[in-house]
Amino acid sequence: MSSEEAGQLEGEEVVLAVTGSIAAYKACEVLRRLQDAGAVVRVTMTHNAAEFVSPLTFAALSGHRVISGSFQDPQPERLAHIRWAKRCSAFCVVPATADFLAKMALGIADDFPSSLHLAVEAPVLVAPAMEEKMWAHPAVQRNIETLKSRGVRIVDPGVGHLASGGHGPGRLAEPLDIVASIVEMVGAPSTPSAQGTLAGQQVLVSAGPTREHLDPVRMLSNPSSGKMGFAVAVEAHSRGAKVVLVSGPTSLPDPPGVEVVRVVTVDEMADALVSRAANADALVMAAAPADFRPQRRSPEKIKKAGTDKLTLELVATTDILEQLRQAPGQRLVVGFAAETGDLEVAAQEKMVRKGCDLIVANRVGLPGGGFESDLNEVVILDRLGGRTMVDSSPKPEIAAAIWDAVADFNERASAGSSGPSA
Ligand code: CTP
């Protein structure tokens, strides 16, 4: 525990969910260090975790009754998962097994810890621990991606000796690193202090690519994963907004608490946004709609036999942001700009041309950022001259920086008594 962390969780209640890994004993150390930081810790365990460490150990260390496994406990507490969920400032799964991560990703609630997870509105952290091959398995990595897209903080496992005798990634992160991450999460600007800053606001977010078909099996699209827009929607929800997310085709699941409208083409995305714009206080256009579509869509599959060359005629699609300028109502508008050239000059021009109050600009075409990546590096400009640089960061952190920039813009706009507010 560093001296800065001591006392930083004073008055906070942290739920520690222990799942069935050999590393379960290390959760005792995490519990102690959380207490050193001032937190009240409540422990819940899966039945499998109780095979590794007795609930009595955690009850003695935490000073509170441990609820383990299912609702068939000898002394069931009615709706305890709801009460625990309401009180806690963080829900932390240490260690997190592959099985528990899968349940979290799917929203399964078949025992006390997994039901509690769904009831919690506080920030969530997981510290996975498992065998190297299990950790590398695409199913596990997919679940990790899903959780990240919902804003769950992942404390990656370390590399070291594993219970199997092997050596590799999969070992539970060091307890002190886990605690440092919990302290940071609970104190992060996007968590308690930012919570509620969008209360009462209606926020409309777009995300993902669109698809424009040439024929029933071929289409024009782009590699947008939707992760940025989903993160913006999750962050707005966690700050208290009522959020509608209009998404093109992505593999991301619906974030809890957010109304999701799935669309495919630019026209469908435009219709979904225009019909909801009048009630929105803010619109964040994070989608990557296609700029062109085939002039003609063939109802039959275009055959390649006897064809060496195919010329496509493309026509421009609707520019949704421009169309939304005519929509009734007044709202703050955040656009995105994906650029390969002079980033800030192009973004500034785009912000003015598309009637945006703020624009989030990022460079595309470089390895390790932008489309499909979990990380992005952006500069946020606003029409009052504000400029925020965000170094390479996970998309949930970029989303928090965007809403912070919106709040800052609104403050300056209302000081100068102009501009809409969100
Ligand atoms: N956008 C839109 N409708 C489109 C295309 C883009 O509303 N048909 C929005 C995007 O969601 C983004 C902003 O416009 O918020 C800028 O998108 P970008 O792809 O950077 O720019 P384009 O307008 O497509 O211009 P160019 O491709 O020439 O850079």
Coordinates of C-alpha atoms and ligand atoms in Angstrom, one line a residue:
M1 CA 0.0 0.0 0.0
S2 CA 1.5 3.3 -1.0
S3 CA 1.1 6.3 1.3
E4 CA -1.2 7.9 -1.3
E5 CA -3.6 4.9 -1.2
A6 CA -3.9 4.8 2.6
G7 CA -7.3 6.1 3.6
Q8 CA -8.4 6.7 0.0
L9 CA -11.3 4.3 0.3
E10 CA -12.5 5.8 3.6
G11 CA -16.3 5.5 3.8
E12 CA -16.5 3.3 0.7
E13 CA -18.0 -0.2 0.7
V14 CA -16.3 -2.6 -1.6
V15 CA -17.8 -6.0 -2.6
L16 CA -15.2 -8.7 -3.2
A17 CA -16.5 -11.6 -5.2
V18 CA -14.2 -14.6 -4.9
T19 CA -14.5 -17.3 -7.5
G20 CA -13.2 -20.8 -7.6
S21 CA -9.5 -20.6 -8.5
I22 CA -6.4 -21.8 -6.6
A23 CA -5.6 -18.0 -6.3
A24 CA -8.6 -17.6 -4.1
Y25 CA -6.3 -17.4 -1.0
K26 CA -4.8 -14.2 -2.5
A27 CA -8.2 -12.5 -2.1
C28 CA -7.5 -12.5 1.7
E29 CA -4.5 -10.2 1.1
V30 CA -6.6 -8.0 -1.3
L31 CA -9.3 -7.8 1.4
R32 CA -6.7 -6.7 4.1
R33 CA -5.1 -4.1 1.8
L34 CA -8.6 -2.7 0.9
Q35 CA -9.2 -2.3 4.7
D36 CA -5.9 -0.5 5.0
A37 CA -7.2 1.9 2.4
G38 CA -10.2 2.5 4.6
A39 CA -12.8 0.4 2.8
V40 CA -15.5 -1.7 4.4
V41 CA -15.3 -5.0 2.6
R42 CA -18.1 -7.5 2.1
V43 CA -17.3 -10.8 0.6
T44 CA -19.4 -13.1 -1.6
M45 CA -18.1 -16.4 -2.8
T46 CA -19.1 -19.0 -5.4
H47 CA -19.5 -22.6 -4.1
N48 CA -16.3 -23.5 -6.0
A49 CA -14.4 -20.7 -4.2
A50 CA -15.5 -22.1 -0.9
E51 CA -13.8 -25.4 -1.8
F52 CA -10.5 -23.5 -1.9
V53 CA -10.8 -21.1 1.1
S54 CA -13.4 -21.4 3.8
P55 CA -16.1 -18.6 4.0
L56 CA -15.2 -18.5 7.7
T57 CA -11.8 -17.1 6.8
F58 CA -13.3 -14.2 4.8
A59 CA -16.0 -13.7 7.5
A60 CA -13.3 -13.4 10.2
L61 CA -11.1 -11.1 8.1
S62 CA -14.0 -8.8 6.9
G63 CA -16.0 -8.9 10.1
H64 CA -19.1 -9.5 8.1
R65 CA -21.2 -12.6 7.1
V66 CA -20.1 -14.1 3.8
I67 CA -22.8 -15.0 1.3
S68 CA -21.7 -17.8 -0.8
G69 CA -23.2 -19.7 -3.7
S70 CA -26.9 -19.8 -4.3
F71 CA -30.0 -18.5 -2.6
Q72 CA -30.3 -21.9 -0.9
D73 CA -28.1 -20.7 2.0
P74 CA -29.2 -21.9 5.4
Q75 CA -30.1 -18.3 6.4
P76 CA -31.2 -16.6 3.2
E77 CA -31.3 -12.9 3.4
R78 CA -34.2 -11.6 1.3
L79 CA -33.0 -9.4 -1.5
A80 CA -29.5 -9.2 0.0
H81 CA -28.1 -8.9 -3.5
I82 CA -30.1 -5.7 -4.1
R83 CA -29.1 -4.2 -0.8
W84 CA -25.5 -5.0 -1.2
A85 CA -25.6 -3.6 -4.8
K86 CA -27.2 -0.3 -3.6
R87 CA -24.6 0.2 -1.0
C88 CA -21.3 -0.7 -2.7
S89 CA -18.9 1.7 -4.4
A90 CA -17.2 -1.1 -6.4
F91 CA -17.8 -4.7 -7.3
C92 CA -14.5 -6.6 -7.7
V93 CA -14.1 -10.2 -8.8
V94 CA -10.8 -11.5 -7.4
P95 CA -9.8 -14.0 -8.7
A96 CA -12.2 -14.2 -11.7
T97 CA -12.4 -17.7 -13.3
A98 CA -13.2 -18.3 -17.0
D99 CA -16.6 -19.5 -15.9
F100 CA -17.5 -16.4 -13.9
L101 CA -16.3 -14.1 -16.7
A102 CA -18.5 -16.0 -19.1
K103 CA -21.5 -15.6 -16.8
M104 CA -20.8 -11.9 -16.4
A105 CA -20.5 -11.4 -20.2
L106 CA -23.8 -13.2 -20.8
G107 CA -25.6 -11.8 -17.8
I108 CA -26.3 -15.1 -16.2
A109 CA -27.5 -14.8 -12.6
D110 CA -27.7 -18.3 -11.1
D111 CA -26.1 -17.7 -7.8
F112 CA -25.5 -14.9 -5.3
P113 CA -22.3 -13.3 -6.8
S114 CA -23.6 -13.4 -10.4
S115 CA -27.0 -12.0 -9.4
L116 CA -25.2 -9.3 -7.4
H117 CA -23.1 -8.4 -10.5
L118 CA -26.3 -7.7 -12.5
A119 CA -27.8 -5.6 -9.7
V120 CA -24.7 -3.4 -9.2
E121 CA -24.5 0.1 -10.7
A122 CA -21.1 0.9 -9.2
P123 CA -18.0 0.4 -11.2
V124 CA -16.9 -3.2 -11.8
L125 CA -13.4 -4.7 -11.8
V126 CA -12.2 -8.2 -12.6
A127 CA -8.8 -9.8 -11.9
P128 CA -8.7 -13.0 -13.9
A129 CA -6.6 -16.0 -12.9
M130 CA -6.5 -19.2 -14.9
E131 CA -4.2 -21.5 -16.9
E132 CA -2.3 -19.9 -19.7
K133 CA -4.2 -21.8 -22.5
M134 CA -7.6 -21.0 -20.9
W135 CA -6.7 -17.3 -20.7
A136 CA -5.6 -17.3 -24.4
H137 CA -8.8 -19.1 -25.5
P138 CA -10.8 -17.0 -28.0
A139 CA -14.0 -17.6 -26.0
V140 CA -12.4 -16.1 -22.8
Q141 CA -10.8 -13.2 -24.8
R142 CA -14.2 -12.5 -26.4
N143 CA -15.8 -12.3 -23.0
I144 CA -13.1 -10.0 -21.8
E145 CA -13.8 -7.7 -24.8
T146 CA -17.5 -7.7 -24.0
L147 CA -16.8 -6.7 -20.4
K148 CA -14.4 -4.0 -21.5
S149 CA -17.0 -2.6 -23.9
R150 CA -19.3 -2.2 -20.9
G151 CA -16.7 -0.3 -19.0
V152 CA -15.6 -3.1 -16.7
R153 CA -12.0 -2.6 -15.6
I154 CA -9.7 -5.6 -16.2
V155 CA -6.6 -6.1 -14.1
D156 CA -4.7 -8.4 -16.5
P157 CA -3.1 -11.5 -15.1
G158 CA 0.6 -11.5 -14.7
V159 CA 3.2 -13.9 -16.2
G160 CA 4.7 -16.4 -13.8
H161 CA 4.5 -19.9 -12.3
L162 CA 1.0 -21.5 -12.7
A163 CA -0.7 -24.1 -10.5
S164 CA -0.2 -26.6 -13.3
G165 CA 3.6 -26.3 -13.0
G166 CA 3.7 -24.3 -16.3
H167 CA 4.9 -20.8 -16.7
G168 CA 3.1 -18.1 -18.6
P169 CA 0.3 -15.5 -18.4
G170 CA -2.7 -16.4 -16.3
R171 CA -1.4 -15.8 -12.8
L172 CA -3.5 -13.5 -10.6
A173 CA -2.1 -9.9 -10.7
E174 CA -0.3 -8.9 -7.5
P175 CA -2.8 -8.0 -4.7
L176 CA -1.2 -4.5 -4.3
D177 CA -1.7 -3.8 -8.0
I178 CA -5.3 -5.0 -7.8
V179 CA -6.0 -2.7 -4.8
A180 CA -4.3 0.2 -6.6
S181 CA -6.6 -0.3 -9.5
I182 CA -9.7 -0.4 -7.2
V183 CA -8.6 2.8 -5.5
E184 CA -8.1 4.4 -8.9
M185 CA -11.4 3.1 -10.2
V186 CA -13.4 4.3 -7.2
G187 CA -11.7 7.7 -7.3
A188 CA -11.7 8.1 -11.1
P189 CA -13.5 11.1 -12.5
S190 CA -15.9 9.0 -14.4
T191 CA -17.1 7.1 -11.3
P192 CA -18.6 8.6 -8.2
S193 CA -17.8 12.3 -8.6
A194 CA -18.9 12.2 -12.3
Q195 CA -21.9 10.1 -11.5
G196 CA -25.2 11.9 -12.0
T197 CA -23.7 14.8 -14.0
L198 CA -26.0 13.8 -16.9
A199 CA -29.0 13.1 -14.7
G200 CA -32.3 14.1 -16.4
Q201 CA -30.6 14.4 -19.8
Q202 CA -31.5 12.4 -22.9
V203 CA -28.6 11.3 -24.9
L204 CA -28.6 9.9 -28.4
V205 CA -25.4 8.0 -29.5
S206 CA -24.6 6.3 -32.9
A207 CA -22.1 3.6 -33.2
G208 CA -20.5 1.1 -35.6
P209 CA -20.4 0.7 -39.4
T210 CA -23.2 0.5 -41.9
R211 CA -23.6 -2.0 -44.7
E212 CA -24.7 -1.2 -48.3
H213 CA -25.4 -4.3 -50.3
L214 CA -24.4 -4.8 -54.0
D215 CA -26.3 -8.0 -54.1
P216 CA -27.6 -10.5 -51.4
V217 CA -24.0 -11.7 -50.6
R218 CA -21.7 -8.7 -51.1
M219 CA -21.6 -5.3 -49.4
L220 CA -19.7 -2.1 -48.9
S221 CA -18.8 -1.5 -45.2
N222 CA -15.8 -0.5 -43.0
P223 CA -14.0 -2.1 -40.1
S224 CA -15.6 0.0 -37.4
S225 CA -16.2 -2.2 -34.3
G226 CA -18.7 0.0 -32.6
K227 CA -16.6 -0.1 -29.4
M228 CA -16.1 3.7 -29.2
G229 CA -19.8 4.5 -29.5
F230 CA -20.8 1.8 -27.1
A231 CA -18.3 3.1 -24.6
V232 CA -19.8 6.7 -25.0
A233 CA -23.3 5.3 -24.4
V234 CA -22.2 3.3 -21.3
E235 CA -20.4 6.3 -19.8
A236 CA -23.4 8.6 -20.4
H237 CA -25.6 6.0 -18.7
S238 CA -23.3 5.7 -15.7
R239 CA -23.5 9.6 -15.4
G240 CA -27.2 9.3 -15.1
A241 CA -28.5 10.0 -18.7
K242 CA -31.3 8.2 -20.4
V243 CA -29.4 6.8 -23.4
V244 CA -30.6 5.6 -26.8
L245 CA -27.8 3.9 -28.8
V246 CA -28.4 3.5 -32.6
S247 CA -25.9 0.9 -33.8
G248 CA -24.9 -0.5 -37.1
P249 CA -23.9 -4.2 -37.3
T250 CA -21.4 -5.1 -34.5
S251 CA -20.8 -8.2 -32.4
L252 CA -21.2 -6.2 -29.2
P253 CA -24.0 -7.0 -26.8
D254 CA -26.6 -4.5 -25.6
P255 CA -25.1 -2.5 -22.7
P256 CA -27.4 -2.9 -19.6
G257 CA -29.6 0.1 -19.0
V258 CA -29.2 1.5 -22.6
E259 CA -31.9 1.3 -25.2
V260 CA -30.3 -0.1 -28.3
V261 CA -31.7 0.3 -31.8
R262 CA -30.0 -2.0 -34.4
V263 CA -29.8 -0.8 -38.0
V264 CA -27.9 -1.9 -41.1
T265 CA -27.9 0.8 -43.8
V266 CA -27.1 4.6 -43.7
D267 CA -30.8 5.3 -44.5
E268 CA -31.9 3.2 -41.6
M269 CA -29.4 4.9 -39.3
A270 CA -30.5 8.3 -40.5
D271 CA -34.2 7.5 -39.9
A272 CA -33.6 6.1 -36.4
L273 CA -31.6 9.1 -35.4
V274 CA -33.8 11.8 -37.0
S275 CA -36.9 10.4 -35.4
R276 CA -35.3 10.5 -32.0
A277 CA -33.4 13.8 -32.3
A278 CA -36.1 16.2 -31.2
N279 CA -36.1 14.8 -27.6
A280 CA -32.3 14.5 -27.3
D281 CA -30.3 17.0 -25.2
A282 CA -27.1 15.7 -26.8
L283 CA -26.2 13.7 -29.8
V284 CA -22.8 11.9 -30.2
M285 CA -22.2 10.7 -33.7
A286 CA -19.6 8.0 -33.2
A287 CA -20.8 5.8 -36.1
A288 CA -18.9 5.3 -39.3
P289 CA -21.7 5.4 -41.9
A290 CA -20.7 4.7 -45.4
D291 CA -20.2 7.7 -47.6
F292 CA -21.2 5.9 -50.8
R293 CA -23.5 3.0 -51.8
P294 CA -23.9 1.1 -55.0
Q295 CA -26.3 2.9 -57.3
R296 CA -28.1 -0.3 -57.9
R297 CA -28.6 -3.3 -55.6
S298 CA -28.9 -6.5 -57.6
P299 CA -31.7 -8.7 -56.3
E300 CA -29.8 -11.8 -57.5
K301 CA -26.2 -12.8 -56.7
I302 CA -23.9 -11.2 -59.3
K303 CA -22.3 -14.2 -61.0
K304 CA -18.5 -14.1 -61.6
A305 CA -18.5 -16.7 -64.4
G306 CA -17.4 -15.0 -67.7
T307 CA -16.7 -11.6 -65.9
D308 CA -13.1 -10.3 -65.7
K309 CA -14.0 -6.9 -64.6
L310 CA -16.9 -5.4 -62.7
T311 CA -17.5 -1.7 -62.6
L312 CA -19.5 -0.4 -59.8
E313 CA -21.4 2.9 -59.9
L314 CA -21.6 4.5 -56.5
V315 CA -23.7 7.3 -55.3
A316 CA -23.2 9.5 -52.2
T317 CA -25.3 8.5 -49.2
T318 CA -27.1 10.9 -46.9
D319 CA -24.8 12.8 -44.6
I320 CA -26.6 12.1 -41.3
L321 CA -25.0 15.0 -39.3
E322 CA -26.0 17.4 -42.0
Q323 CA -29.5 16.0 -42.1
L324 CA -29.8 16.2 -38.3
R325 CA -29.1 20.0 -38.5
Q326 CA -32.6 20.4 -39.9
A327 CA -34.3 18.1 -37.3
P328 CA -36.6 19.9 -34.8
G329 CA -35.3 20.7 -31.3
Q330 CA -32.0 21.9 -30.0
R331 CA -29.2 19.7 -28.9
L332 CA -25.5 19.6 -28.3
V333 CA -23.8 17.8 -31.1
V334 CA -20.5 15.9 -30.9
G335 CA -19.1 14.6 -34.2
F336 CA -16.1 12.4 -34.9
A337 CA -13.4 12.9 -37.5
A338 CA -11.3 10.1 -38.8
E339 CA -8.4 11.7 -40.7
T340 CA -5.2 10.6 -42.4
G341 CA -3.9 14.1 -43.2
D342 CA -3.5 17.2 -41.0
L343 CA -5.7 16.1 -38.1
E344 CA -6.6 19.3 -36.4
V345 CA -7.0 21.4 -39.5
A346 CA -9.3 18.9 -41.1
A347 CA -11.3 18.3 -37.8
Q348 CA -11.8 22.0 -37.3
E349 CA -13.1 22.4 -40.8
K350 CA -15.4 19.3 -40.3
M351 CA -16.7 20.6 -37.0
V352 CA -17.8 23.9 -38.6
R353 CA -19.2 22.3 -41.8
K354 CA -21.2 19.7 -40.0
G355 CA -22.6 22.1 -37.3
C356 CA -20.9 20.3 -34.4
D357 CA -20.3 21.9 -31.0
L358 CA -17.4 19.4 -30.3
I359 CA -15.4 17.1 -32.5
V360 CA -13.4 14.1 -31.5
A361 CA -10.6 13.6 -34.0
N362 CA -8.3 10.7 -34.5
R363 CA -5.8 9.6 -37.0
V364 CA -6.6 6.5 -39.0
G365 CA -4.4 4.2 -40.9
L366 CA -1.8 3.9 -38.2
P367 CA -1.2 0.5 -36.5
G368 CA -2.5 0.1 -32.9
G369 CA -5.4 2.5 -32.7
G370 CA -8.7 3.6 -34.1
F371 CA -11.0 1.1 -35.9
E372 CA -11.3 -2.3 -34.2
S373 CA -8.7 -1.5 -31.5
D374 CA -9.4 -1.2 -27.8
L375 CA -7.2 1.8 -27.6
N376 CA -7.5 5.2 -29.3
E377 CA -5.6 8.5 -29.2
V378 CA -7.8 11.5 -29.8
V379 CA -7.9 15.3 -29.7
I380 CA -11.2 16.9 -28.7
L381 CA -11.9 20.3 -30.2
D382 CA -14.9 22.5 -29.5
R383 CA -16.3 25.5 -31.3
L384 CA -15.3 27.9 -28.5
G385 CA -11.6 27.0 -29.0
G386 CA -11.3 24.3 -26.4
R387 CA -8.8 21.6 -27.1
T388 CA -8.2 18.4 -25.1
M389 CA -5.5 15.8 -26.0
V390 CA -6.1 12.2 -24.9
D391 CA -3.1 10.0 -25.2
S392 CA -3.5 6.4 -26.2
S393 CA -6.1 5.0 -23.8
P394 CA -8.8 2.4 -23.6
K395 CA -12.0 3.5 -25.2
P396 CA -14.0 3.7 -21.9
E397 CA -11.4 6.3 -20.8
I398 CA -11.8 8.2 -24.0
A399 CA -15.5 8.1 -23.5
A400 CA -15.1 9.6 -20.0
A401 CA -12.8 12.3 -21.5
I402 CA -15.5 13.2 -24.1
W403 CA -18.2 13.7 -21.5
D404 CA -15.7 15.7 -19.3
A405 CA -15.0 17.9 -22.4
V406 CA -18.8 18.3 -23.0
A407 CA -19.2 19.4 -19.4
D408 CA -16.3 21.8 -19.7
F409 CA -17.7 23.2 -23.0
N410 CA -21.1 23.7 -21.4
E411 CA -19.6 25.6 -18.6
R412 CA -17.7 28.0 -20.9
A413 CA -20.8 28.3 -23.2
S414 CA -23.1 29.3 -20.3
A415 CA -20.4 31.7 -18.9
G416 CA -20.5 33.3 -22.4
S417 CA -24.3 32.7 -22.3
S418 CA -24.5 30.9 -25.6
G419 CA -24.9 27.4 -26.8
P420 CA -27.0 24.5 -25.9
S421 CA -26.3 22.4 -22.8
A422 CA -26.4 18.7 -22.1
Ligands
CTP1 N1 -21.1 11.1 -40.8 C1 -22.5 11.2 -41.0 N2 -23.0 10.7 -42.1 C2 -22.2 10.1 -43.1 C3 -20.8 10.0 -42.8 C4 -20.3 10.5 -41.7 O1 -23.2 11.8 -40.2 N3 -22.8 9.6 -44.2 C5 -20.6 11.6 -39.5 C6 -19.7 10.6 -38.7 O2 -20.5 9.8 -37.8 C7 -18.7 11.5 -38.0 C8 -18.6 12.7 -38.9 O3 -19.7 12.6 -39.8 O4 -19.3 12.0 -36.8 C9 -17.3 12.7 -39.7 O5 -17.1 11.4 -40.3 P1 -15.9 11.2 -41.3 O6 -15.9 9.8 -41.8 O7 -14.6 11.6 -40.5 O8 -16.0 12.3 -42.4 P2 -16.9 12.4 -43.7 O9 -18.0 13.3 -43.5 O10 -17.2 11.0 -44.2 O11 -15.9 13.1 -44.6 P3 -14.5 12.6 -45.3 O12 -14.7 11.1 -45.5 O13 -14.4 13.4 -46.6 O14 -13.4 12.9 -44.3

